[in-house]
Short mmCIF file of C-alpha atoms in Angstrom, two decimals:
data_model
loop_
_atom_site.label_atom_id
_atom_site.label_comp_id
_atom_site.label_asym_id
_atom_site.label_seq_id
_atom_site.Cartn_x
_atom_site.Cartn_y
_atom_site.Cartn_z
CA MET J 1 133.54 114.28 109.04
CA GLU J 2 133.80 110.79 111.29
CA ALA J 3 132.31 112.36 114.23
CA LEU J 4 129.31 113.83 111.76
CA SER J 5 128.77 110.41 110.51
CA ARG J 6 128.56 108.92 113.97
CA THR J 7 126.07 111.50 115.18
CA ASP J 8 123.83 111.16 112.17
CA GLU J 9 123.84 107.43 112.93
CA VAL J 10 123.00 107.87 116.46
CA TYR J 11 120.33 110.42 115.70
CA ARG J 12 118.60 108.17 113.25
CA ARG J 13 118.66 105.25 115.57
CA LEU J 14 117.16 107.52 118.45
CA ARG J 15 114.67 109.05 116.03
CA GLN J 16 113.65 105.49 114.71
CA GLU J 17 113.16 104.32 118.27
CA ILE J 18 110.88 107.40 119.10
CA VAL J 19 108.86 106.75 115.84
CA ARG J 20 108.54 103.04 116.31
CA GLY J 21 107.41 103.63 120.09
CA GLU J 22 110.04 101.99 121.46
CA LEU J 23 110.97 104.99 123.37
CA LEU J 24 107.72 105.67 125.08
CA PRO J 25 106.32 109.39 125.44
CA ARG J 26 107.55 110.95 129.06
CA GLU J 27 110.57 108.23 128.98
CA ALA J 28 113.61 110.00 130.35
CA LEU J 29 116.77 109.77 128.33
CA SER J 30 120.22 109.13 129.73
CA GLU J 31 123.32 110.26 127.72
CA VAL J 32 125.32 107.75 129.53
CA GLU J 33 123.13 104.84 129.38
CA ILE J 34 122.72 105.75 125.44
CA ALA J 35 126.22 106.11 124.87
CA GLU J 36 126.97 102.52 126.63
CA ARG J 37 123.91 100.99 124.63
CA LEU J 38 125.03 102.31 121.36
CA ASP J 39 128.79 101.85 122.11
CA VAL J 40 129.58 105.33 121.22
CA SER J 41 131.05 108.55 123.22
CA ARG J 42 128.84 111.21 124.81
CA THR J 43 129.31 113.70 122.35
CA PRO J 44 127.34 112.30 119.31
CA VAL J 45 124.73 111.32 121.93
CA ARG J 46 124.53 114.89 123.07
CA GLU J 47 124.22 116.34 119.72
CA SER J 48 121.47 113.70 118.50
CA LEU J 49 119.66 114.75 121.44
CA GLN J 50 119.83 118.39 120.81
CA ARG J 51 118.86 117.54 117.00
CA LEU J 52 115.59 115.62 118.64
CA ALA J 53 114.80 118.61 120.94
CA SER J 54 114.78 120.92 117.81
CA GLU J 55 112.34 118.70 115.97
CA GLY J 56 110.04 118.60 119.12
CA LEU J 57 110.70 114.91 119.70
CA ILE J 58 112.08 115.27 122.91
CA SER J 59 111.86 118.25 125.67
CA SER J 60 113.99 119.04 128.69
CA HIS J 61 112.05 118.50 132.16
CA ARG J 62 113.79 119.17 135.44
CA ARG J 63 117.23 119.40 133.40
CA ARG J 64 116.55 115.94 131.88
CA TRP J 65 115.46 115.02 128.38
CA ILE J 66 112.33 113.22 127.97
CA VAL J 67 110.35 111.78 124.98
CA HIS J 68 107.81 114.39 124.27
CA GLN J 69 104.10 113.42 124.75
CA HIS J 70 101.95 115.24 122.23
CA THR J 71 98.87 116.88 122.95
CA LYS J 72 95.58 116.22 120.77
CA ASP J 73 96.13 119.97 119.61
CA GLU J 74 99.65 119.41 118.40
CA ILE J 75 98.99 116.15 116.75
CA SER J 76 96.16 118.00 114.83
CA GLU J 77 98.49 121.00 113.88
CA ILE J 78 101.26 118.19 112.75
CA TYR J 79 98.76 116.10 110.72
CA GLU J 80 97.25 119.41 109.25
CA VAL J 81 100.88 120.36 107.63
CA ARG J 82 101.20 116.69 106.61
CA ALA J 83 98.04 116.63 104.64
CA ALA J 84 99.24 119.84 102.80
CA LEU J 85 102.82 118.83 102.29
CA GLU J 86 102.10 115.14 101.38
CA GLY J 87 99.09 116.25 99.10
CA TYR J 88 101.18 118.72 97.16
CA SER J 89 104.01 116.05 96.85
CA ALA J 90 101.54 113.48 95.46
CA ARG J 91 100.57 116.25 92.74
CA LEU J 92 104.38 116.79 91.88
CA ALA J 93 105.07 112.81 91.95
CA SER J 94 102.45 112.30 89.41
CA GLY J 95 104.20 114.75 87.02
CA ARG J 96 107.89 114.04 87.97
CA ALA J 97 108.53 110.61 88.80
CA THR J 98 110.40 108.79 86.12
CA ASP J 99 109.18 105.36 84.76
CA GLU J 100 111.79 103.44 87.02
CA GLU J 101 110.29 105.39 89.98
CA LEU J 102 106.70 104.67 88.87
CA ALA J 103 107.85 101.06 88.82
CA GLU J 104 109.21 101.00 92.55
CA LEU J 105 105.78 102.45 93.62
CA GLY J 106 104.17 99.44 91.49
CA GLN J 107 106.14 97.04 93.74
CA LEU J 108 105.11 98.90 96.86
CA ARG J 109 101.40 98.81 95.63
CA ALA J 110 101.61 94.52 95.66
CA THR J 111 102.52 95.00 99.46
CA ALA J 112 100.17 97.75 100.57
CA ALA J 113 97.82 95.73 102.64
CA LEU J 114 98.81 96.65 106.05
CA SER J 115 96.11 94.63 107.59
CA ASP J 116 98.43 91.43 106.65
CA LEU J 117 101.27 92.76 108.45
CA ASP J 118 102.39 92.89 112.41
CA PRO J 119 102.75 96.37 113.67
CA ASP J 120 106.49 96.60 113.14
CA ASP J 121 106.25 95.94 109.71
CA ARG J 122 103.11 98.02 109.06
CA VAL J 123 105.14 100.89 110.22
CA ASP J 124 108.15 100.14 107.97
CA LEU J 125 105.84 99.49 104.92
CA ASN J 126 103.76 102.52 105.76
CA GLU J 127 107.09 105.05 106.06
CA ARG J 128 108.66 103.46 102.82
CA LEU J 129 105.67 104.09 100.93
CA HIS J 130 104.96 107.80 102.01
CA ASP J 131 108.64 108.45 101.61
CA ALA J 132 108.73 107.16 98.01
CA VAL J 133 105.70 109.33 97.26
CA LEU J 134 107.83 112.44 98.71
CA ARG J 135 111.00 111.59 97.21
CA PHE J 136 109.35 111.11 93.56
CA ALA J 137 108.38 114.75 94.10
CA HIS J 138 111.89 115.76 93.13
CA ASN J 139 111.79 118.66 95.43
CA ALA J 140 114.37 118.79 97.97
CA THR J 141 113.16 121.53 100.15
CA LEU J 142 109.71 119.92 100.32
CA LEU J 143 111.24 116.65 101.27
CA ARG J 144 112.86 118.04 104.14
CA GLN J 145 109.73 119.94 105.18
CA ALA J 146 107.51 116.79 105.07
CA ARG J 147 110.00 114.44 106.81
CA THR J 148 110.41 116.98 109.63
CA SER J 149 106.38 117.02 109.73
CA ARG J 150 106.63 113.40 111.01
CA LEU J 151 106.94 114.00 114.57
CA TYR J 152 103.74 112.08 115.43
CA PHE J 153 103.48 109.60 112.63
CA PHE J 154 102.42 106.06 112.11
CA ASN J 155 104.59 104.49 115.06
CA ARG J 156 103.75 101.06 116.90
CA SER J 157 101.23 102.73 119.35
CA VAL J 158 99.44 104.45 116.57
CA ALA J 159 99.13 101.16 114.51
CA ARG J 160 97.75 99.40 117.25
CA LEU J 161 94.96 101.80 117.28
CA TYR J 162 93.78 100.76 113.94
CA THR J 163 91.23 97.61 113.45
CA PRO J 164 91.41 95.47 110.77
CA SER J 165 88.60 97.45 108.71
CA ASP J 166 90.52 100.56 109.35
CA LEU J 167 93.85 98.96 107.99
CA GLU J 168 91.80 97.60 105.17
CA TYR J 169 90.62 101.17 104.26
CA SER J 170 93.89 102.66 104.65
CA GLY J 171 95.52 100.02 102.51
CA GLN J 172 92.81 100.72 100.09
CA GLN J 173 93.49 104.35 100.16
CA HIS J 174 97.39 103.72 99.72
CA ARG J 175 96.59 101.52 96.70
CA GLU J 176 94.56 104.29 94.94
CA LEU J 177 97.01 106.93 95.61
CA LEU J 178 99.51 104.90 93.84
CA ASP J 179 97.10 104.03 91.02
CA ALA J 180 96.57 107.82 90.61
CA ILE J 181 100.36 108.78 90.51
CA GLY J 182 100.89 105.89 88.16
CA ALA J 183 98.07 107.29 85.88
CA ARG J 184 99.70 110.69 86.34
CA ASP J 185 96.37 112.02 87.56
CA ALA J 186 97.81 114.78 89.55
CA THR J 187 94.51 116.04 90.85
CA ARG J 188 93.41 112.72 92.07
CA ALA J 189 96.65 111.99 93.47
CA GLU J 190 96.95 115.15 95.50
CA ALA J 191 93.02 114.74 96.76
CA ILE J 192 93.60 111.06 97.80
CA ALA J 193 96.90 111.99 99.69
CA ARG J 194 95.18 114.99 101.74
CA GLU J 195 91.91 112.47 102.44
CA HIS J 196 94.32 109.70 103.65
CA VAL J 197 96.32 111.98 106.10
CA GLU J 198 93.14 113.58 107.24
CA TYR J 199 91.26 109.89 107.68
CA ALA J 200 94.29 109.00 109.83
CA LEU J 201 94.06 112.23 112.21
CA GLU J 202 90.28 111.63 112.72
CA LEU J 203 91.14 107.81 113.75
CA ILE J 204 93.76 108.83 115.95
CA LEU J 205 91.94 111.60 117.90
CA HIS J 206 88.93 109.49 118.29
CA LYS J 207 90.83 106.57 119.69
CA LEU J 208 93.44 108.48 121.94
#
């Protein structure tokens, strides 16, 4: 059980470093270096790398692991899946979120202005907000699938593509989404969630 816990810890750390852009596309990953840096044995590192590979975040190149660089077609496919999953999650959350969970969304709404934050904080807030909506749909299978679809998400590299006006519009969509869920307007919540993901895809593809 301890080994599994350590593997999960290493996996979460490496995944976060990839999602946040701390490990860059096509960067080589060394089991030995990672084990020394995280002060663990090579076994949890090896297991974590295999898990990341199964999710498409890293790939094998000349017998070495490298951070996967997604093509525009791959990004489009990922975001199309995200639009469907997160749209339906918003619909479910509108009907299933408890009063306490709606209060939590209300607190997130108060900090939904991405333009006021530095890139790291933008990434953290964006992930917390989207993850809350997914969790409050109360569908474990949908949650797992939606989290897996975040292979190319709002990381630091993506955050830098957004102009202040882009960030303001994205923040406005966040606020409208949370308002719709708070009003338990399932149809509007789903439409806004899909529009938000589609807007992000259009912006990213245009600026890459």
